[in-house]
GROMACS .gro file of C-alpha atoms in nm:
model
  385
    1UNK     CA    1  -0.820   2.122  -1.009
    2UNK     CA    2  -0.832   1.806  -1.208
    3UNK     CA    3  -1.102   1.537  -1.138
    4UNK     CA    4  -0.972   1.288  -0.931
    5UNK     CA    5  -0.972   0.987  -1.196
    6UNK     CA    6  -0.711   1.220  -1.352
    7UNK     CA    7  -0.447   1.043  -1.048
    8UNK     CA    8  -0.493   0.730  -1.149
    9UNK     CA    9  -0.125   0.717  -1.353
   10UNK     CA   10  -0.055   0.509  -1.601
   11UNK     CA   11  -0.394   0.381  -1.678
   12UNK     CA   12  -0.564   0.518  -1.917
   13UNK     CA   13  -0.805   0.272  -2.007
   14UNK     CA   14  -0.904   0.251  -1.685
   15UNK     CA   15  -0.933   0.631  -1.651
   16UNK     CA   16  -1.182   0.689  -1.916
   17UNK     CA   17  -1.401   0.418  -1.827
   18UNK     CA   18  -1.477   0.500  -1.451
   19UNK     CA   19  -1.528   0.835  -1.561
   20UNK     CA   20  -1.807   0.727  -1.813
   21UNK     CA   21  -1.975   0.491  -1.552
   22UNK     CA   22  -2.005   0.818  -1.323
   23UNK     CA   23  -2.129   1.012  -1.558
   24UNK     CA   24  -2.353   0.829  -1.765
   25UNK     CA   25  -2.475   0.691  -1.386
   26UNK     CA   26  -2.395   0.343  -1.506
   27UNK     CA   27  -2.239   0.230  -1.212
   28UNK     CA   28  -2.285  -0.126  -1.089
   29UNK     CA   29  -2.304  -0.274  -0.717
   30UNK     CA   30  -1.986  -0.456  -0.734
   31UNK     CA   31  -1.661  -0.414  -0.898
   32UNK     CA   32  -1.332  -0.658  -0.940
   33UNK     CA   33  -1.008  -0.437  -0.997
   34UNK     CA   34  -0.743  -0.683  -1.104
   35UNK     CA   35  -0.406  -0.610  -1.235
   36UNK     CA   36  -0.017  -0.598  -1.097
   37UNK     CA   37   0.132  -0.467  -0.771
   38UNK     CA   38   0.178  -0.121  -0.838
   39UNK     CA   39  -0.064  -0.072  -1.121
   40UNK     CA   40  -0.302   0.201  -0.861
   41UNK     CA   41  -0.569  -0.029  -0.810
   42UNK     CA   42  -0.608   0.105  -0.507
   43UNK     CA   43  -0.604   0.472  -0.588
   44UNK     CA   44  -0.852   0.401  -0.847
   45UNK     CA   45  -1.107   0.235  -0.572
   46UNK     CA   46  -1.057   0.583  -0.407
   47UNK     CA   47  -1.069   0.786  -0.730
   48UNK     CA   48  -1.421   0.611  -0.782
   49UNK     CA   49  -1.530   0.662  -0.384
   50UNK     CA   50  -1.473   1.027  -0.421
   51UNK     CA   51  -1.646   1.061  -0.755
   52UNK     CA   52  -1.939   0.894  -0.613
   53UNK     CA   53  -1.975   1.054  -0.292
   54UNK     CA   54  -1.900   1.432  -0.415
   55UNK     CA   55  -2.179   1.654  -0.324
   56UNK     CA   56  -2.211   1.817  -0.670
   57UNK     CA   57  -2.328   1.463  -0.831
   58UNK     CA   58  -2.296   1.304  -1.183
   59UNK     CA   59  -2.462   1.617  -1.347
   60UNK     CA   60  -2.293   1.855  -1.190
   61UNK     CA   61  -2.028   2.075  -1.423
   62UNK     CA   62  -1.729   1.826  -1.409
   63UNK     CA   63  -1.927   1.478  -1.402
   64UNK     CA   64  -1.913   1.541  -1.006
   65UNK     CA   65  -1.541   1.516  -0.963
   66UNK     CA   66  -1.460   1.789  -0.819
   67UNK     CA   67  -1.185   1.685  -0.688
   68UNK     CA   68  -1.146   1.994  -0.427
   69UNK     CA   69  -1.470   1.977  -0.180
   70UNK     CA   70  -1.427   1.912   0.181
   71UNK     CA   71  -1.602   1.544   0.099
   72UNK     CA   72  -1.353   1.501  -0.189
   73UNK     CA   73  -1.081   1.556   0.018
   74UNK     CA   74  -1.185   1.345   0.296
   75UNK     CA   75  -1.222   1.077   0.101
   76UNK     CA   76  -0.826   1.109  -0.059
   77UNK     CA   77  -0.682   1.145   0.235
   78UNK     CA   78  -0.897   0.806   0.351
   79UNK     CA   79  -1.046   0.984   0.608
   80UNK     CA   80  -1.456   0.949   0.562
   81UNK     CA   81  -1.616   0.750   0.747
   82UNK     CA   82  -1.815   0.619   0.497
   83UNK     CA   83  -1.549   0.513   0.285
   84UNK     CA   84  -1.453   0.154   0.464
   85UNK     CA   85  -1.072  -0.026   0.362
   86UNK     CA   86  -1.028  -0.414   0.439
   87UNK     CA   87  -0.706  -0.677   0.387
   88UNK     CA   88  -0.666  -0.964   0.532
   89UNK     CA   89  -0.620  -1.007   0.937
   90UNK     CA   90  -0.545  -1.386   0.945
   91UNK     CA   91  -0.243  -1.530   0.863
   92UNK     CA   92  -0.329  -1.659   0.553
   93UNK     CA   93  -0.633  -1.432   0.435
   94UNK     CA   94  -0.953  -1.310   0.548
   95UNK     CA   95  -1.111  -1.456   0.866
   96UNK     CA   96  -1.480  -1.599   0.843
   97UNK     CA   97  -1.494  -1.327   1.175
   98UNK     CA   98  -1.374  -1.063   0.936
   99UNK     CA   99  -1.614  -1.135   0.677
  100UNK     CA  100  -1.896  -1.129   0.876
  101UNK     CA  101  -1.837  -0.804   1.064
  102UNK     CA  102  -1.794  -0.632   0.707
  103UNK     CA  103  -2.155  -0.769   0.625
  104UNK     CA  104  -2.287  -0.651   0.955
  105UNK     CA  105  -2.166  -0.367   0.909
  106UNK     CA  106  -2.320  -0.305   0.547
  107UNK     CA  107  -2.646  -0.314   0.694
  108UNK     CA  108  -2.595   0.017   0.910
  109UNK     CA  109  -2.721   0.357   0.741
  110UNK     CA  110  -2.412   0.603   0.616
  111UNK     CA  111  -2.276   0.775   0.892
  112UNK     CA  112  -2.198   1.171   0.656
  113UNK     CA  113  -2.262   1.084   0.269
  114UNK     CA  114  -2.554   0.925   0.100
  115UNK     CA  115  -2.373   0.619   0.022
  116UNK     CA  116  -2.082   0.379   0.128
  117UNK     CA  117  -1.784   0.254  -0.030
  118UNK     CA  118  -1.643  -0.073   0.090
  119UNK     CA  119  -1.294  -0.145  -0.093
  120UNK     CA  120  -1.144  -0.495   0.013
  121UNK     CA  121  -0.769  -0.529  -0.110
  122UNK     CA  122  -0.603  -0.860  -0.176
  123UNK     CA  123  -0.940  -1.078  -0.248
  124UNK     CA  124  -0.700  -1.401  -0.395
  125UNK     CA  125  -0.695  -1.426  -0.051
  126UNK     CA  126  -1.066  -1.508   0.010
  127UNK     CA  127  -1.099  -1.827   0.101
  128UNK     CA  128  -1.411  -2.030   0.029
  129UNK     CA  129  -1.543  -2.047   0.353
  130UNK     CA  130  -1.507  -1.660   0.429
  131UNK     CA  131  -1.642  -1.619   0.085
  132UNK     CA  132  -1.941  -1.812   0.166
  133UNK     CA  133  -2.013  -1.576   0.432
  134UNK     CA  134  -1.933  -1.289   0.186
  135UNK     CA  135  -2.164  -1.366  -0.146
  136UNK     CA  136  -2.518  -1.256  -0.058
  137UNK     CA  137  -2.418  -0.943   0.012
  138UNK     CA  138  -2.183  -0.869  -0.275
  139UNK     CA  139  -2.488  -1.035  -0.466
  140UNK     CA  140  -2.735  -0.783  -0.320
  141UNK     CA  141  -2.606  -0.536  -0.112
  142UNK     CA  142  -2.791  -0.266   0.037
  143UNK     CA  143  -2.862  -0.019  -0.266
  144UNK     CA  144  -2.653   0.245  -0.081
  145UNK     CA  145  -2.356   0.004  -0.088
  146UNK     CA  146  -2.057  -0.015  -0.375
  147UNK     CA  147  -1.797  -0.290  -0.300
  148UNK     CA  148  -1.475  -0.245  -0.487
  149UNK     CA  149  -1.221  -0.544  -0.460
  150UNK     CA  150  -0.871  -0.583  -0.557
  151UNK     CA  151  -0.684  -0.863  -0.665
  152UNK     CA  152  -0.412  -0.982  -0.847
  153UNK     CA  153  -0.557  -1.154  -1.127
  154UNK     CA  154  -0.893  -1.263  -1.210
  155UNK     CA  155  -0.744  -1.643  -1.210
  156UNK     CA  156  -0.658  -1.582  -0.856
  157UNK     CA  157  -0.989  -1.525  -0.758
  158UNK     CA  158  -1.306  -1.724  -0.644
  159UNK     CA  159  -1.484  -1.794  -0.930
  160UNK     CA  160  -1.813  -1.739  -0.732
  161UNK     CA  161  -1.654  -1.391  -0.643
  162UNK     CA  162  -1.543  -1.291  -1.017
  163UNK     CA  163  -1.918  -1.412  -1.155
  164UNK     CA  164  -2.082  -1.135  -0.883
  165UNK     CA  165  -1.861  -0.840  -0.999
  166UNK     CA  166  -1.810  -0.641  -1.298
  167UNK     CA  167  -1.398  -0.691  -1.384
  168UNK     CA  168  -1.187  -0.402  -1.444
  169UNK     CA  169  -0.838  -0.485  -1.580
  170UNK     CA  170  -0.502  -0.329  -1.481
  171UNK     CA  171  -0.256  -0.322  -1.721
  172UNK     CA  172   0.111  -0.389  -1.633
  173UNK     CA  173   0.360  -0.108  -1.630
  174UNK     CA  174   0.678  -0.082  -1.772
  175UNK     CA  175   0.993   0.037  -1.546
  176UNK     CA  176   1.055   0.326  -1.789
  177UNK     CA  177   0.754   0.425  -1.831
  178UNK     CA  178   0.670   0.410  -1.478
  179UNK     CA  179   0.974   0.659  -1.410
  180UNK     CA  180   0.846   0.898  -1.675
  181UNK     CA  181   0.512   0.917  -1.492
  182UNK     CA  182   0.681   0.943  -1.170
  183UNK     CA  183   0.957   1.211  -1.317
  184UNK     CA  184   0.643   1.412  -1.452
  185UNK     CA  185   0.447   1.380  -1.129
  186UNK     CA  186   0.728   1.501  -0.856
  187UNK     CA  187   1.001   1.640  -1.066
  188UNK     CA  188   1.270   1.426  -0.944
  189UNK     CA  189   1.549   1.330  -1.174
  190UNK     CA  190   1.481   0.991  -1.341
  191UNK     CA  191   1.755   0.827  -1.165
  192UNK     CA  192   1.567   0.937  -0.797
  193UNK     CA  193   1.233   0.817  -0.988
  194UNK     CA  194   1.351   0.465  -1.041
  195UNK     CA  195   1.508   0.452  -0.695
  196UNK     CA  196   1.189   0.526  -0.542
  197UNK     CA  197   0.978   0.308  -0.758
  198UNK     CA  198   1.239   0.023  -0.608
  199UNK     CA  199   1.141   0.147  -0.237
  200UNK     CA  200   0.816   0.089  -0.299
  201UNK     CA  201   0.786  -0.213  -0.446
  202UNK     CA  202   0.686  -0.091  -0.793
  203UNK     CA  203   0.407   0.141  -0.672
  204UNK     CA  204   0.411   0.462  -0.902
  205UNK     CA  205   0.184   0.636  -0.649
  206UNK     CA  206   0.368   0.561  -0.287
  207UNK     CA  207   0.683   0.641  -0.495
  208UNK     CA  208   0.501   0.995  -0.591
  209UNK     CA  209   0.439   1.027  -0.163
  210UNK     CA  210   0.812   0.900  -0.149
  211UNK     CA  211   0.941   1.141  -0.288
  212UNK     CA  212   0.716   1.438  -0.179
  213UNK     CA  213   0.707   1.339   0.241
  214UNK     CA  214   0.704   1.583   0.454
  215UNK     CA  215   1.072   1.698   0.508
  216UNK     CA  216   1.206   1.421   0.259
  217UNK     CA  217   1.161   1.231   0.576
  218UNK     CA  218   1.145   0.904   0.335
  219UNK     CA  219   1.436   0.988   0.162
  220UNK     CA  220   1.621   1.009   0.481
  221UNK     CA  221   1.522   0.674   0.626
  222UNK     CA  222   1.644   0.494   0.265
  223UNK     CA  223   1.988   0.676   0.354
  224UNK     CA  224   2.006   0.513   0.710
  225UNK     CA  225   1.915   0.196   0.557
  226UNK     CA  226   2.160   0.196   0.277
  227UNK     CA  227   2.432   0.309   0.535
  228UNK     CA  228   2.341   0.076   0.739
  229UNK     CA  229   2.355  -0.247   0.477
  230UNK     CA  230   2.704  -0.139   0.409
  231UNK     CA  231   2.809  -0.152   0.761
  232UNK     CA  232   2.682  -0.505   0.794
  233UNK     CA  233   3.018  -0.636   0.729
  234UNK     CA  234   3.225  -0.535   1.026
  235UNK     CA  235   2.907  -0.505   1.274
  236UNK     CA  236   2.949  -0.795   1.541
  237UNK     CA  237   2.621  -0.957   1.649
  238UNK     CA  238   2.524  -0.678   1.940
  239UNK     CA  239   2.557  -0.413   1.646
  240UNK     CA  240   2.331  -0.571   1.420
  241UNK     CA  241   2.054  -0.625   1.722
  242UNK     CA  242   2.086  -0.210   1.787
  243UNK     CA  243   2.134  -0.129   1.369
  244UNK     CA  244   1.759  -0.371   1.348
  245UNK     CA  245   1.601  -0.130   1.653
  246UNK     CA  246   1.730   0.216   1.481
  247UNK     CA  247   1.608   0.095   1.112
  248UNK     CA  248   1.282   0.018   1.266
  249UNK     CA  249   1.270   0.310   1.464
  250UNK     CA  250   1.331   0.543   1.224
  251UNK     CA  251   1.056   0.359   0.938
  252UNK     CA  252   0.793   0.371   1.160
  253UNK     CA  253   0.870   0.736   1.274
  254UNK     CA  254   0.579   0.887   1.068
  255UNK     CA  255   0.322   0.684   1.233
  256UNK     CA  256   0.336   0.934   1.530
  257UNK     CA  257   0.215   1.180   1.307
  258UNK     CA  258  -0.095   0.978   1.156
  259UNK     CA  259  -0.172   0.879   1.539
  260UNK     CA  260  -0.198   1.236   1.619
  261UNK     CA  261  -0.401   1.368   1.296
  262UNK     CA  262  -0.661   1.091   1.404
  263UNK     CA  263  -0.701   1.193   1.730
  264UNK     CA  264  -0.748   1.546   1.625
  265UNK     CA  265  -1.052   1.434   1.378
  266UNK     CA  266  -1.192   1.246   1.627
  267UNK     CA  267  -1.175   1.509   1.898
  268UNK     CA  268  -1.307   1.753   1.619
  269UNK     CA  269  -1.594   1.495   1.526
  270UNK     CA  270  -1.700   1.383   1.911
  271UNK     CA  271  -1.952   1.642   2.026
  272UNK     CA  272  -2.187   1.535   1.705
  273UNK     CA  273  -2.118   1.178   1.628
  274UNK     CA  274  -2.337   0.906   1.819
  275UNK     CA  275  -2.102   0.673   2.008
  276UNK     CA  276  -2.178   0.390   1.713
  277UNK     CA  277  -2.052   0.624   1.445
  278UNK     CA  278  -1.756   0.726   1.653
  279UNK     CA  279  -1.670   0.346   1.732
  280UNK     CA  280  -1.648   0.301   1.375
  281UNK     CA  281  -1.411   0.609   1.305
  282UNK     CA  282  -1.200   0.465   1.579
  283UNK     CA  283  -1.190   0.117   1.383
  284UNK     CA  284  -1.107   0.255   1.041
  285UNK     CA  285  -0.820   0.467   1.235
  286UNK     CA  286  -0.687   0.162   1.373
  287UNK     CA  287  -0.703  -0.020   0.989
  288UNK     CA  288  -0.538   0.278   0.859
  289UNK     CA  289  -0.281   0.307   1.132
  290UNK     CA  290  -0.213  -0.059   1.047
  291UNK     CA  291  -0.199  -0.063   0.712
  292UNK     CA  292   0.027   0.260   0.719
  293UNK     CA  293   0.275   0.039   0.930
  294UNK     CA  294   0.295  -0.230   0.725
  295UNK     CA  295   0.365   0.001   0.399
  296UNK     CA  296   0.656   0.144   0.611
  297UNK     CA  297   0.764  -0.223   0.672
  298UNK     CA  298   0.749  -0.337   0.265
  299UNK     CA  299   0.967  -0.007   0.224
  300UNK     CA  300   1.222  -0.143   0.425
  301UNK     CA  301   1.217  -0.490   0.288
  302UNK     CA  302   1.185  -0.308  -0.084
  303UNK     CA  303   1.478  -0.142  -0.053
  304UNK     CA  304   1.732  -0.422   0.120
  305UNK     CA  305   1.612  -0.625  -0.221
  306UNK     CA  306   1.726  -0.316  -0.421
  307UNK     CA  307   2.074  -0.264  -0.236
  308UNK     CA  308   2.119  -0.671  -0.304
  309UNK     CA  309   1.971  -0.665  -0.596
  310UNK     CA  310   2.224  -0.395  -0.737
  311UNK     CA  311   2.465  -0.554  -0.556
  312UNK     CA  312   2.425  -0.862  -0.788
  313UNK     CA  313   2.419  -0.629  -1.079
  314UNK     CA  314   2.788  -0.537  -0.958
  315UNK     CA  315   2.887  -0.908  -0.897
  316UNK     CA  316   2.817  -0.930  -1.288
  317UNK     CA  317   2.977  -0.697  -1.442
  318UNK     CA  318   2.680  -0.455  -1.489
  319UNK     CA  319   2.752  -0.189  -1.251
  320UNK     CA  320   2.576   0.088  -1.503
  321UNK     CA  321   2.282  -0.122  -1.419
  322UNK     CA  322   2.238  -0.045  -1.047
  323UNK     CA  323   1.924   0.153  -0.965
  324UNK     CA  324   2.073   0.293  -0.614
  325UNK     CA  325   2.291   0.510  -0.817
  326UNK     CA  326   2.396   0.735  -0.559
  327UNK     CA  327   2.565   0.459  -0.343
  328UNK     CA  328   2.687   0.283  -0.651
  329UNK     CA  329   3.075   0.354  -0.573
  330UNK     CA  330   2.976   0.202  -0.245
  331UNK     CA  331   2.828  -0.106  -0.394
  332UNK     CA  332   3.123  -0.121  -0.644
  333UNK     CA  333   3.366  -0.155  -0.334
  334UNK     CA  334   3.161  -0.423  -0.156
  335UNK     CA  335   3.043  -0.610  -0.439
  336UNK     CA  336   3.323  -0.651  -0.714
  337UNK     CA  337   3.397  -0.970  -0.768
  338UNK     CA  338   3.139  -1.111  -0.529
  339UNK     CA  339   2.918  -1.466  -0.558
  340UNK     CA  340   2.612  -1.285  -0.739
  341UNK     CA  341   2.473  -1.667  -0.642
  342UNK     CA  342   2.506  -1.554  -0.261
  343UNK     CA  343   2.314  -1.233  -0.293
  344UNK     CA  344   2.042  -1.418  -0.514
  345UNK     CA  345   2.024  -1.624  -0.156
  346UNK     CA  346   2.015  -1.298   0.023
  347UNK     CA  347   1.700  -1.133  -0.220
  348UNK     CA  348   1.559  -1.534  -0.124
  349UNK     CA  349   1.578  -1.402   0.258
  350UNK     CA  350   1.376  -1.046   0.196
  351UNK     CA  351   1.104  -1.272   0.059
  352UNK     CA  352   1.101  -1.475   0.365
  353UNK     CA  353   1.070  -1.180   0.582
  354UNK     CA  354   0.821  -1.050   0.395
  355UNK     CA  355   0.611  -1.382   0.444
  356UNK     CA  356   0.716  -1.347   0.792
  357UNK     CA  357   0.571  -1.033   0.827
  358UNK     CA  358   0.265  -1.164   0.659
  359UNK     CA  359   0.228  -1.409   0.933
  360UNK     CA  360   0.236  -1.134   1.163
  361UNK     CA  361   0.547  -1.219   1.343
  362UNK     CA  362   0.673  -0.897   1.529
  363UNK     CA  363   0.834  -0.623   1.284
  364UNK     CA  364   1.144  -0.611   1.569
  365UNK     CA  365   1.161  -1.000   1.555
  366UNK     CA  366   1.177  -1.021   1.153
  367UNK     CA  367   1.379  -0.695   1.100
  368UNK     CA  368   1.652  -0.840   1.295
  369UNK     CA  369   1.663  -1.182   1.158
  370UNK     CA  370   1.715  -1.048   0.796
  371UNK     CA  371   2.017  -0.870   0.922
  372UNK     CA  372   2.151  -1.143   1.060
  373UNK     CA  373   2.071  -1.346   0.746
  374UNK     CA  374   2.196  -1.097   0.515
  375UNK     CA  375   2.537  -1.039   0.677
  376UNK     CA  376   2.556  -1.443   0.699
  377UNK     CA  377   2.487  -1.488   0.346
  378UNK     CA  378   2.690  -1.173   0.205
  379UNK     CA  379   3.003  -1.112   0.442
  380UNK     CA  380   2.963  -1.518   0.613
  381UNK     CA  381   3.036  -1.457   0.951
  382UNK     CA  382   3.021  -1.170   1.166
  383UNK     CA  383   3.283  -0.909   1.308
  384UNK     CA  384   3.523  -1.143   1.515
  385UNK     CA  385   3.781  -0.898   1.642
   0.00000   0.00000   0.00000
């Protein structure tokens, strides 16, 4: 099996350089991943966990990437408990609360491995007093500690924060390129590639675990949803209400699954574990549970910007440039001859959802507003008869 920096697609660079830091055992305290939604910064904070906490070490055979030990494996599937994932809980960023309970827990010994991981996505949104609470430790952390943190650009970030971390660009990459790697990676045809890439908001990896879920369960919720859109036209208000509940229903369906793997580890785990080690498997289940959910949520939202997007694509006269390309006779019918200025106004609603949902206003409350927004701004009106 391939070493696991081998899954981080479409960067290269990247690639070669983590793996040198392992082996060469040049690996510093406190990294800065920056680069462009959907460039697998996140993968890559996991690519480097694994490689660090793999039994086998730096010297072993394959630089200590085995990619295939129980630890390894763990760690990919973000289950080890020494591996710890953070975003933002307040509305707009991290919480000075949040911040300090991540350098509480820092202190505390590794619960299986000999060191932990702390990756912290979406660090533009670090304010200065959170950071304050935040910079002696990512300036000395405990010498069994690696923080890994994720951000958009190194602009966007605290300078205080870049200056303590060693930056590690992300390059952008292009649509057709991303497709390739997505094509190579799953097999799908490049129109399904580009379709899922869309669904997942430019992510080459979640489109990868698009494409490959578990009885193309994925696939069949982006059907609903496109069916669904096209219906919005002749569906009178108490129809769009009940059309909201089933979309959400069925994106979130999954989670059931993930709820019931985590109760199995921890009922697998509880006879050894100390009660402090098990509290903190139960709080990196409920992160994971709640970052799963909101993934499921940004694949809705990605694809309703998609169908409109295409939609304007139709309105123009481009039809061979829609990317849902098996509902394109369906998009032909509704959108010849349409205001493409209207659905621009639609797209404008997805991003206020998605700000919404930021906010954490309830999924149920925000999925049914951009219904109702979309059918205003694309058919006017509801059903009236």
């Amino acid at each position: 099996m391939a070493d696991a920096f081998e899954n981080i697609l479409g960067q290269p660079k990247v690639r070669e350089f983590l793996r040198a830091s392992v082996v060469s055992e040049r690996v510093t305290q406190a990294y800065l991943f920056v680069g462009p939604a959907g460039s697998n910064k996140t993968l890559a904070a996991y690519a480097l966990a694994q490689a660090l906490l793999c039994p086998k070490g730096p010297k072993g055979p394959r630089g200590g990437m085995c990619g295939d030990c129980n630890r390894c494996d763990r760690v990919m599937r973000r289950k080890h408990p020494d591996v710890r994932y953070f975003a933002p809980e307040g509305a707009t960023g991290y919480l000075v609360e949040q911040v300090r309970e991540i350098v509480a827990d820092v202190s505390l010994a590794p619960i299986q491995a000999d060191k932990k991981i702390y990756i912290l996505d979406r660090v533009d949104q670090l304010g200065a007093s959170a950071a304050n609470a935040f910079l002696k430790t990512l300036e000395e952390p405990e010498s069994d500690v690696v923080m890994i943190l994720l951000g958009r650009t190194r602009e966007s970030v605290l300078p205080t924060i870049v200056s303590r971390c060693q930056v590690v660009p992300f390059r952008h990459i292009p649509a057709s390129e991303a497709a390739g790697i997505v094509v190579q990676n799953t097999g799908a045809a490049p129109d399904q590639a580009r379709m899922a890439i869309e669904a997942c908001g430019g992510s080459i990896t979640a489109a990868v675990a698009f494409l490959q879920a578990p009885g193309n369960e994925r696939l069949s919720f982006r059907s609903r949803l496109l069916a669904a859109l096209a219906r919005l036209g002749q569906a009178d208000d108490w129809d769009v209400v009940e059309m909201a509940r089933d979309i959400l229903k069925a994106s979130q369906a999954p989670l059931d699954e993930v709820r019931a793997s985590q109760e199995a580890e921890l009922a697998e785990n509880a006879d050894f574990l100390a009660k402090s080690a098990i509290r903190q498997i139960e709080a990196r289940n409920k992160r994971a549970l709640s970052a799963k959910t909101t993934e499921y949520l940004r694949q809705t939202t990605s694809i309703v910007r998609s169908w409109l997007r295409d939609g304007m694509m139709v309105a123009s006269g481009t039809p061979d440039l829609v990317v849902n390309a098996d509902v394109r006779d369906t998009l032909v019918s509704l959108f010849s001859g349409a205001d493409a200025g209207r659905l621009a106004a639609a797209a404008a609603k997805v991003d206020e959802c998605e700000r919404a949902l930021a906010y954490n206003v309830s999924p149920e409350t925000c999925i049914d507003a951009l219904l109702f927004d979309v059918r205003e701004v694309v058919h006017g009106s509801g059903r009236t008869d």
